[in-house]
CSV table of C-alpha atoms in Angstrom, one decimal:
chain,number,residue,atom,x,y,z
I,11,UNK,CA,0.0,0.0,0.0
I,12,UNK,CA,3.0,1.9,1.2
I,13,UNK,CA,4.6,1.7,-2.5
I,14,UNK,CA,1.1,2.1,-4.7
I,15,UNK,CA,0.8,5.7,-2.6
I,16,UNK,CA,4.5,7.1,-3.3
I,17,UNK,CA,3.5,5.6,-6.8
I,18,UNK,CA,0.6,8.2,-6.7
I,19,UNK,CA,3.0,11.1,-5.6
I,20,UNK,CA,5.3,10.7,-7.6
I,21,UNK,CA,2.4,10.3,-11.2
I,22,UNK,CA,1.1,14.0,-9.4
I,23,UNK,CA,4.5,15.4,-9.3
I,24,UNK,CA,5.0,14.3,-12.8
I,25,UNK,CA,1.9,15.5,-14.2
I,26,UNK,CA,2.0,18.9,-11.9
I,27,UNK,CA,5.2,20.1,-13.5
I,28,UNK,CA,3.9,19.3,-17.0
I,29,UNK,CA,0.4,21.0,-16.6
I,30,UNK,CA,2.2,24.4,-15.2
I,31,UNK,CA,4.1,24.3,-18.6
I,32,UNK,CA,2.2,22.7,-20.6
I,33,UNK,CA,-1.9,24.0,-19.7
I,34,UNK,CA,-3.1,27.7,-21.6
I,35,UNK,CA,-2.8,30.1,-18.8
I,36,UNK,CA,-5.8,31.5,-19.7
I,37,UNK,CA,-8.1,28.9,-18.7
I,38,UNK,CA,-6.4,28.6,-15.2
I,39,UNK,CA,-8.6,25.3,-13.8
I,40,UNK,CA,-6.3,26.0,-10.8
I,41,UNK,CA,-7.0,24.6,-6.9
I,42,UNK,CA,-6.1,28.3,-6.4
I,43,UNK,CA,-9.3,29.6,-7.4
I,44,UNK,CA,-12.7,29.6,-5.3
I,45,UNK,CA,-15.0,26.3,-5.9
I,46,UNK,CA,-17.5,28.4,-8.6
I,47,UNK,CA,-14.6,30.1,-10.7
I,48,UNK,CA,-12.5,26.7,-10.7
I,49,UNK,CA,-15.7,24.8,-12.2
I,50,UNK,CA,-15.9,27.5,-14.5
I,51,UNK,CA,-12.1,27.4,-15.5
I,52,UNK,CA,-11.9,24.3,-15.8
I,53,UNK,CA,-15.3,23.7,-18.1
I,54,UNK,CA,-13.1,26.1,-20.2
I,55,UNK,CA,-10.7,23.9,-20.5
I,56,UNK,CA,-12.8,21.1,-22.0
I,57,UNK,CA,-14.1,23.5,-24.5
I,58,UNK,CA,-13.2,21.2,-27.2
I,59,UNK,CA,-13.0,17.6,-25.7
I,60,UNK,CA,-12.7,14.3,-27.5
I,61,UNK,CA,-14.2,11.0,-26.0
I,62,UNK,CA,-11.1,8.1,-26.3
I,63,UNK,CA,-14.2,5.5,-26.5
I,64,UNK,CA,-14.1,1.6,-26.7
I,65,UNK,CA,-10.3,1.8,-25.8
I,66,UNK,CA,-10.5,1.2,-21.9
I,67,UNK,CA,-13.8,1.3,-21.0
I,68,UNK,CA,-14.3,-2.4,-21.7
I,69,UNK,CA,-13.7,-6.2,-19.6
I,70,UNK,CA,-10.0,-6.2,-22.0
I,71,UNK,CA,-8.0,-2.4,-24.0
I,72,UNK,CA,-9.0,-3.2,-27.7
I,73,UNK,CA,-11.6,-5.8,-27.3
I,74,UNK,CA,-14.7,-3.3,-29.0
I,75,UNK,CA,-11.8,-1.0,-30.5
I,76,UNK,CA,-8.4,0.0,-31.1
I,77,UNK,CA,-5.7,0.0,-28.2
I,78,UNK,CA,-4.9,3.4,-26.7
I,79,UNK,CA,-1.8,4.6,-28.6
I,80,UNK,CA,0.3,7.4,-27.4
I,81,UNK,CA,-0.3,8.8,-31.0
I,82,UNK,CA,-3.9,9.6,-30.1
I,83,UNK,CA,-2.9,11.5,-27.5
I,84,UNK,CA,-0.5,13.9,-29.4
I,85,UNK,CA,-2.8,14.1,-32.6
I,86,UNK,CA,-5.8,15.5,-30.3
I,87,UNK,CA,-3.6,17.9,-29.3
I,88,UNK,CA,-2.4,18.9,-32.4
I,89,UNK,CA,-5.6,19.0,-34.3
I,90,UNK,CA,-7.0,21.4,-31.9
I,91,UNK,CA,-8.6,19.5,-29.0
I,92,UNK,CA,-8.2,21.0,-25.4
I,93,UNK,CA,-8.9,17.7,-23.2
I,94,UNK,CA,-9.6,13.9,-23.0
I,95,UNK,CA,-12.7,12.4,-21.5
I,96,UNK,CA,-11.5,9.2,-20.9
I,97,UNK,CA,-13.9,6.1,-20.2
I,98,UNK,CA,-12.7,4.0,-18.0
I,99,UNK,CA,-14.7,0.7,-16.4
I,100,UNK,CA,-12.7,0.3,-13.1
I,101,UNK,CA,-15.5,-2.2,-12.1
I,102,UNK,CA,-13.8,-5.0,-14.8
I,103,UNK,CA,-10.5,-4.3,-13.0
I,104,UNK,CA,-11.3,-4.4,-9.0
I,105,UNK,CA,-12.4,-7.4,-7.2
I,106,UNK,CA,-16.0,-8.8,-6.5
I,107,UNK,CA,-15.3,-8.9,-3.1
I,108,UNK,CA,-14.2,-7.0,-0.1
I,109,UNK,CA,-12.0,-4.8,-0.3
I,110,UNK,CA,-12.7,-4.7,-4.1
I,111,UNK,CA,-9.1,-3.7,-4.8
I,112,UNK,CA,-8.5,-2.5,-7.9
I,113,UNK,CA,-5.6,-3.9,-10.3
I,114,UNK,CA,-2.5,-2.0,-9.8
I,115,UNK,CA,-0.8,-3.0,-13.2
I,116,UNK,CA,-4.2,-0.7,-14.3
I,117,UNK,CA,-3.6,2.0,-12.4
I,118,UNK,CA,-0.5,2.3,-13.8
I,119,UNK,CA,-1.7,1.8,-17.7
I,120,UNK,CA,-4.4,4.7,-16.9
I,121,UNK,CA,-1.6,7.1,-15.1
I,122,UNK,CA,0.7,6.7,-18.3
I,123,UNK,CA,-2.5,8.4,-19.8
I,124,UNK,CA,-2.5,11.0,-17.8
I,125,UNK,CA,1.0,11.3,-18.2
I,126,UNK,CA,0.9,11.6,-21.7
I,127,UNK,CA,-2.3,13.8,-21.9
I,128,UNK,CA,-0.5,16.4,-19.4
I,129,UNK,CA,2.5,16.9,-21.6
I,130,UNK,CA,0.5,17.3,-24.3
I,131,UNK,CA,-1.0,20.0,-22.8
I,132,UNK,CA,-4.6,18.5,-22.3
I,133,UNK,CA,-6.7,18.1,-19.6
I,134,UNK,CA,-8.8,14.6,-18.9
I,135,UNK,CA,-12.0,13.5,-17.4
I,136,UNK,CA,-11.7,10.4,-15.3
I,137,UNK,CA,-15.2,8.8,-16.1
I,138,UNK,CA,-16.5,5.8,-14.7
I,139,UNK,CA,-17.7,4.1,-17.6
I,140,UNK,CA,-20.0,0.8,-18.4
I,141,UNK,CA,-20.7,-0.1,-14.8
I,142,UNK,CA,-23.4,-2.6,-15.9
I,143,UNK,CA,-23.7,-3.9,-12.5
I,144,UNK,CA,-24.6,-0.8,-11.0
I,145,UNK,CA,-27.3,-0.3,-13.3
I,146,UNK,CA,-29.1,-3.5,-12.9
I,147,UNK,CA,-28.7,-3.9,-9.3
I,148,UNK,CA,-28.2,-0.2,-7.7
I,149,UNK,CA,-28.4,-1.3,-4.0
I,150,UNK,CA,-26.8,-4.4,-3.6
I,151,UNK,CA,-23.8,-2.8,-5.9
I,152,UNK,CA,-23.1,0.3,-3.9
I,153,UNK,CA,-20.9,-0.6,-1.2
I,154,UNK,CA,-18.4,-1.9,-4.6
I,155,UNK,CA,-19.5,1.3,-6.3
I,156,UNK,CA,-18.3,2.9,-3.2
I,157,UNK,CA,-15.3,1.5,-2.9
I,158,UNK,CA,-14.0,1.6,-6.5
I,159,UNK,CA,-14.7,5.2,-6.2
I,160,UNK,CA,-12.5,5.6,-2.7
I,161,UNK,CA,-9.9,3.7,-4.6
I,162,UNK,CA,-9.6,5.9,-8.0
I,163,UNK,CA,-10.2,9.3,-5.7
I,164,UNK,CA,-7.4,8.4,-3.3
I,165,UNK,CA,-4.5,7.3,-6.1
I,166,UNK,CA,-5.8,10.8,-7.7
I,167,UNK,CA,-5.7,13.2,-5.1
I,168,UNK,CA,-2.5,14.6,-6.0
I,169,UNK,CA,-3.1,15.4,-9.2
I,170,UNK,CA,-3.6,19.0,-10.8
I,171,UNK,CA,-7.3,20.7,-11.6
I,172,UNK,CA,-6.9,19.7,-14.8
I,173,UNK,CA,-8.1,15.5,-14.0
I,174,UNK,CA,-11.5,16.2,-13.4
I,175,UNK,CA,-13.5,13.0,-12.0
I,176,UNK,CA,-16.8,11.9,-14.1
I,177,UNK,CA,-18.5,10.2,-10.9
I,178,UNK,CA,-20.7,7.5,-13.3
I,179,UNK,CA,-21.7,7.6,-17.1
I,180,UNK,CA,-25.5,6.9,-18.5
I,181,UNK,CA,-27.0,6.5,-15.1
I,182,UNK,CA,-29.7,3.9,-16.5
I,183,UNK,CA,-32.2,0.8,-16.1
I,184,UNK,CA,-33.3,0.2,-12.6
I,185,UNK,CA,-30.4,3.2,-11.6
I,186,UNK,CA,-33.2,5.7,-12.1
I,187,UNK,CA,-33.4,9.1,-11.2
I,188,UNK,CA,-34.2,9.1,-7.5
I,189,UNK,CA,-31.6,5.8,-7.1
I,190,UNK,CA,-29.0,7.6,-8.9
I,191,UNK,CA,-30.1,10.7,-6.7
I,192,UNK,CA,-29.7,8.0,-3.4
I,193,UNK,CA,-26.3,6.7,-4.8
I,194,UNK,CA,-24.9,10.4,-5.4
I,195,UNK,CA,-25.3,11.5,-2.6
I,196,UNK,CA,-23.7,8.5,-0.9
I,197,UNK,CA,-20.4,9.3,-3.0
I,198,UNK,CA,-20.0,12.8,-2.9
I,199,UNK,CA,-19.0,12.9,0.5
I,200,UNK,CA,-16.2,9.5,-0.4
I,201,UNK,CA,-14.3,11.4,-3.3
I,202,UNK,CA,-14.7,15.1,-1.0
I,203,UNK,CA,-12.8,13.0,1.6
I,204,UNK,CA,-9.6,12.5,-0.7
I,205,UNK,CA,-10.5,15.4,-3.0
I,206,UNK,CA,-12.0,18.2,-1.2
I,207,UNK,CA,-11.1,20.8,-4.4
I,208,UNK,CA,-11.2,18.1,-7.3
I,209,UNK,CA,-14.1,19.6,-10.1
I,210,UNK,CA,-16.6,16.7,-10.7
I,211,UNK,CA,-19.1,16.1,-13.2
I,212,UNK,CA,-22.2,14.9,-13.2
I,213,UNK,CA,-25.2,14.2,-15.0
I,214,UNK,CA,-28.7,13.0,-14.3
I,215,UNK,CA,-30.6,10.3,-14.6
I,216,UNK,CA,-32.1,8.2,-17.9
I,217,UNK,CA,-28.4,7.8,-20.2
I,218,UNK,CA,-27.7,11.3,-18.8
I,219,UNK,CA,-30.4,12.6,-21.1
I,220,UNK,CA,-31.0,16.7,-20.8
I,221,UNK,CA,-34.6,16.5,-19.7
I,222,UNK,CA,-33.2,14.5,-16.7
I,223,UNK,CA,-31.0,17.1,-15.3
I,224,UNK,CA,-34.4,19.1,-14.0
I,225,UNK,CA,-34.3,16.0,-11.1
I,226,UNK,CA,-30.7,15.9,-10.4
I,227,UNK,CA,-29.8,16.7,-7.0
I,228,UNK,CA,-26.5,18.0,-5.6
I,229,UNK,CA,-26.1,20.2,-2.5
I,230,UNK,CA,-26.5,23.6,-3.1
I,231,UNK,CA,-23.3,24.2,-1.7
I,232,UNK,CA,-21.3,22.1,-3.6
I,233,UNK,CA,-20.2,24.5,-6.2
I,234,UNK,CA,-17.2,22.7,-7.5
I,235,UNK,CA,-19.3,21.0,-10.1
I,236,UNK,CA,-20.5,21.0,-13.9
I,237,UNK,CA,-23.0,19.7,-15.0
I,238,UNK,CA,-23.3,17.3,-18.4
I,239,UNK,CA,-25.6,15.4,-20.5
I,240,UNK,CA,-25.4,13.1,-23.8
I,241,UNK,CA,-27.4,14.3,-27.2
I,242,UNK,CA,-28.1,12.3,-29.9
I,243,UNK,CA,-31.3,12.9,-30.9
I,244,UNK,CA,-32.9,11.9,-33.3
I,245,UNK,CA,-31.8,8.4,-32.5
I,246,UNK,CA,-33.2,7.7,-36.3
I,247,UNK,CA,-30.3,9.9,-37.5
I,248,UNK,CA,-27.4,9.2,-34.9
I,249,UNK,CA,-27.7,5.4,-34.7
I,250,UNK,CA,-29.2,3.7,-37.9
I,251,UNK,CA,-27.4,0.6,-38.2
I,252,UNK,CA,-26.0,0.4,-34.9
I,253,UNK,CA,-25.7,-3.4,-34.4
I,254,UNK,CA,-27.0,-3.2,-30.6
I,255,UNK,CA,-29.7,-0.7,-31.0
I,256,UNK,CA,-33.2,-3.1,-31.6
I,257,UNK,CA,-34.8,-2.0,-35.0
I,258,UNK,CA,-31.9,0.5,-35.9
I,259,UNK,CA,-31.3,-1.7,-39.2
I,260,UNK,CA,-34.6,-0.1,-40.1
I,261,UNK,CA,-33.5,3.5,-39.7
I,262,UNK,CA,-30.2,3.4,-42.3
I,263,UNK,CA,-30.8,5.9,-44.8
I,264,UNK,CA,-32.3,8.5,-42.9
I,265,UNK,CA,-31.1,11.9,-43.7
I,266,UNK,CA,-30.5,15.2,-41.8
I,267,UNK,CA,-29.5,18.0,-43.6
I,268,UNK,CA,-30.4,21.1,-40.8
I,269,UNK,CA,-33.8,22.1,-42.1
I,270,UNK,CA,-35.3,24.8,-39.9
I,271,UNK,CA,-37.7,21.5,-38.2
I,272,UNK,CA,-34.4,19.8,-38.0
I,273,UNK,CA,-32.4,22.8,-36.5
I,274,UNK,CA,-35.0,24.3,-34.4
I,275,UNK,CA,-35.8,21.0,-32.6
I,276,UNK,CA,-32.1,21.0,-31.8
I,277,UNK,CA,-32.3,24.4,-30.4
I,278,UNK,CA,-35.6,23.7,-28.1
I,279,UNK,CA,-33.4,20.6,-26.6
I,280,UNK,CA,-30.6,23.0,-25.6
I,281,UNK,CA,-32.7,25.9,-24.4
I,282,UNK,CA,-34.1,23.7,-22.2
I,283,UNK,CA,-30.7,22.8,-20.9
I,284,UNK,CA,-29.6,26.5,-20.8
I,285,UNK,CA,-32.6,28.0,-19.1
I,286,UNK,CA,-31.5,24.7,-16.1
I,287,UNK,CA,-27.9,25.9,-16.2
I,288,UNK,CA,-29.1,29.3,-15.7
I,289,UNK,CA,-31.1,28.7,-12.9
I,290,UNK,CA,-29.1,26.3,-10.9
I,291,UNK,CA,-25.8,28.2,-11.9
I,292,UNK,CA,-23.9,26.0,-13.1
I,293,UNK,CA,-21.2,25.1,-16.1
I,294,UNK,CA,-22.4,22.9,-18.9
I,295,UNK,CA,-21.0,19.6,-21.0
I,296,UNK,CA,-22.2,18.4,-23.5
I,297,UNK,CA,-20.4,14.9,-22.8
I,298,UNK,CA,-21.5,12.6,-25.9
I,299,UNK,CA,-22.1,13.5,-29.1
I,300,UNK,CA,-22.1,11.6,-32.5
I,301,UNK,CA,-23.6,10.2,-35.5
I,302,UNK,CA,-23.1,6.4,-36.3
I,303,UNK,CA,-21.0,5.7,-39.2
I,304,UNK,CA,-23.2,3.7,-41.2
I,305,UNK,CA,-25.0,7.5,-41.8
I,306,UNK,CA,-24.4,9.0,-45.3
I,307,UNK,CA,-21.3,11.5,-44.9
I,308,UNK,CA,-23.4,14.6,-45.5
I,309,UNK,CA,-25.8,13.7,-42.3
I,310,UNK,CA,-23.1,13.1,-40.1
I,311,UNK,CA,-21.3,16.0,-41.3
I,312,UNK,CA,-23.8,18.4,-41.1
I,313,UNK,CA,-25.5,17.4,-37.6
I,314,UNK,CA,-22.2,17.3,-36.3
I,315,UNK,CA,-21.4,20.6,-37.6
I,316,UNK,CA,-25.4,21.9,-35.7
I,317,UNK,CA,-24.9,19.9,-32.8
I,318,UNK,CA,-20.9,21.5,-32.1
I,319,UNK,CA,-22.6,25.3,-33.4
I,320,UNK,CA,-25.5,25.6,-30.7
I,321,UNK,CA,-23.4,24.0,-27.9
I,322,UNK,CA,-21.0,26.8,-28.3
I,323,UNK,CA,-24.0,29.0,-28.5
I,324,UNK,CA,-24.8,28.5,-24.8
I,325,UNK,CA,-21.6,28.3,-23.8
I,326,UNK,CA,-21.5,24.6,-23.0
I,327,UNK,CA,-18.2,22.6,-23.5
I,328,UNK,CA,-18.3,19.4,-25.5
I,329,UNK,CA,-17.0,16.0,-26.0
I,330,UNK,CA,-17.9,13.9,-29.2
I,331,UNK,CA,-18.2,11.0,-29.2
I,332,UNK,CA,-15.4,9.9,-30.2
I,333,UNK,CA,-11.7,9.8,-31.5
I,334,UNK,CA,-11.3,6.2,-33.6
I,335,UNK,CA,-13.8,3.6,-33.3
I,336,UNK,CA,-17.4,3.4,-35.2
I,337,UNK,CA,-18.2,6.9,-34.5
I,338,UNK,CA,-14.6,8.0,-34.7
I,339,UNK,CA,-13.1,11.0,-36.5
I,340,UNK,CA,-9.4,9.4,-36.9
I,341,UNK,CA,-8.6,6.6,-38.8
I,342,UNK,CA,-7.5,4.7,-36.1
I,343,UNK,CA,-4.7,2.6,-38.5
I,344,UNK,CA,-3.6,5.2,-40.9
I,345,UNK,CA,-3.9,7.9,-38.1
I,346,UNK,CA,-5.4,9.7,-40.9
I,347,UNK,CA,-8.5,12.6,-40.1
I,348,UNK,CA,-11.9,12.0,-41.5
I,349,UNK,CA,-11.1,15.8,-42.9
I,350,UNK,CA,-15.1,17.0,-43.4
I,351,UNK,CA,-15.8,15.2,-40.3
I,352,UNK,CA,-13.1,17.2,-38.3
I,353,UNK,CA,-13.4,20.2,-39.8
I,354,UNK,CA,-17.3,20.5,-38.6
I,355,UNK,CA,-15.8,20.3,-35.4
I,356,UNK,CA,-12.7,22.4,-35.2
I,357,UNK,CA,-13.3,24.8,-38.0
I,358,UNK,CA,-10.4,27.4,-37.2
I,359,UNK,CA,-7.9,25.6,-36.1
């Protein structure tokens, strides 16, 4: 235990020094700012934020996907990208019983990550990712959800603003609202033990839809905190063809092209999130976003392109969804760009 903490010391060291030099000044995300302005800084930060999907959020790296190369890393940051959200599912890697401990030989695989990602000048989102267990059985699973979370929050706790923890992805199934509600506010106070001034996202129930976020609950004094939710609406559009949505075979073909039904729809659906973040006072991120690639270039292209425009709009940050896998905007063998695709959403770059 002795050795896995001065292993954690030493990975915050490492990544401190490279964020100083490496981080925009402008955006700060500093522990030196009050809880409100560092969840604002560091949403800034993840302005332009690429998901590194199906890499490790799965039972084995490059099972659904490609293996996390260090080239990823340094070709988000050259393209234009300002972080990382990273899934991760630490429940395949910790026991199934007491104390749950997690793999250490995984700790270190997601710390060279970080490692990477901080001399390159990016920030990440630690997000707990495909925690099926959780989802189908809520109660029985907490004390594991609990403890996985202690685990990841302690080895962390050193590290600069810029590794933000996601606390669970798609809250879903019998996890709904009010149980995800229960199981929040269970955690909070487990990662503010180790990480009092650590910014942490969350979203609400239902696959962190937007309409959810009206029944999230969070202390009104925890400030330290941004908000997100997933958009891929129409489902028609983003996933036709997607092998594990039922009756999605059906939708291939369908077209969007940004009518003013199309668009305005899109705008209703982020109004709705604005006027909550307005309210509640807190940052938005847009977390997920992404059309299937069995859609005709010109859809995916252009609802991208909508999707990225009315985000910044609000002033939410965003993620899409994601770097090199079926949704992917790299060619994850020829580490090529899908050009149009990345161009909708980095335009200046």
């Amino acid at each position: 235990m002795a050795s896995g903490r001065m292993t954690g010391r030493l990975l915050a060291a490492v990544l401190a020094v490279l964020a100083v030099s490496a981080a925009p000044a402008a955006w700060a995300c500093s522990f030196e700012q009050a809880p409100a302005e560092r969840a604002a800084s560091c949403q800034r930060q993840l302005a332009r934020s690429i998901n590194f999907g199906n890499m490790l959020d799965h039972a084995r790296e490059g099972m659904a996907g490609p293996m996390l190369r260090d080239e990823f890393i340094a070709l988000a940051a050259q393209a234009g990208f300002t972080a990382i959200r990273l899934p991760v599912r630490w429940d395949a890697r910790a026991g199934v019983q007491p104390p749950y401990r997690i793999d250490p030989a995984f700790f270190e695989r997601v710390d060279g990550v970080l490692r990477q990602a901080a001399q390159h000048g990016l920030a990440v989102i630690l997000d707990m990712h495909h925690y099926a267990q959780m989802m189908l059985e809520p109660q029985s699973e907490r004390e594991r959800f609990l403890a996985v979370w202690r685990q990841v929050a302690e080895h962390y706790r050193d590290a600069p603003a810029t590794v933000l923890f996601e606390l669970l992805n798609e809250p879903n199934r019998e996890l709904g609202r009010e149980r995800w509600n229960e199981a929040l506010a269970a955690l909070l106070p487990v990662v503010r033990e180790s990480n009092p001034h650590r910014t942490l996202i969350v979203g609400g129930g239902d696959w962190n839809s937007a309409a959810a976020l009206e029944s999230l609950r969070v202390p009104a004094g925890e400030r330290n905190l941004i908000a997100t939710f997933h958009y891929y609406e129409p489902m028609a559009v983003t996933h036709q063809g997607a092998e594990w949505v039922p009756g999605a075979g059906a939708w291939v073909g369908t077209r969007w092209r940004g009518t003013p039904a199309e668009r305005q729809r899109l705008r209703d659906d982020f109004d709705r999130v604005s006027r909550w973040a307005a309210r509640e006072q807190r940052p938005v991120l847009l977390g997920e976003f992404g059309a299937y690639s069995r859609a005709d270039d010109a859809t995916r292209i252009a609802w991208t392109r909508a999707v990225r425009e009315e985000a910044e709009a609000r002033g939410f940050a965003w993620a899409y969804w994601e770097l090199a896998s079926s949704f992917g905007v790299l060619e994850p063998l020829s580490l090529q760009w899908r050009q149009p695709l990345l161009d909708a959403l980095l335009p200046a770059r």
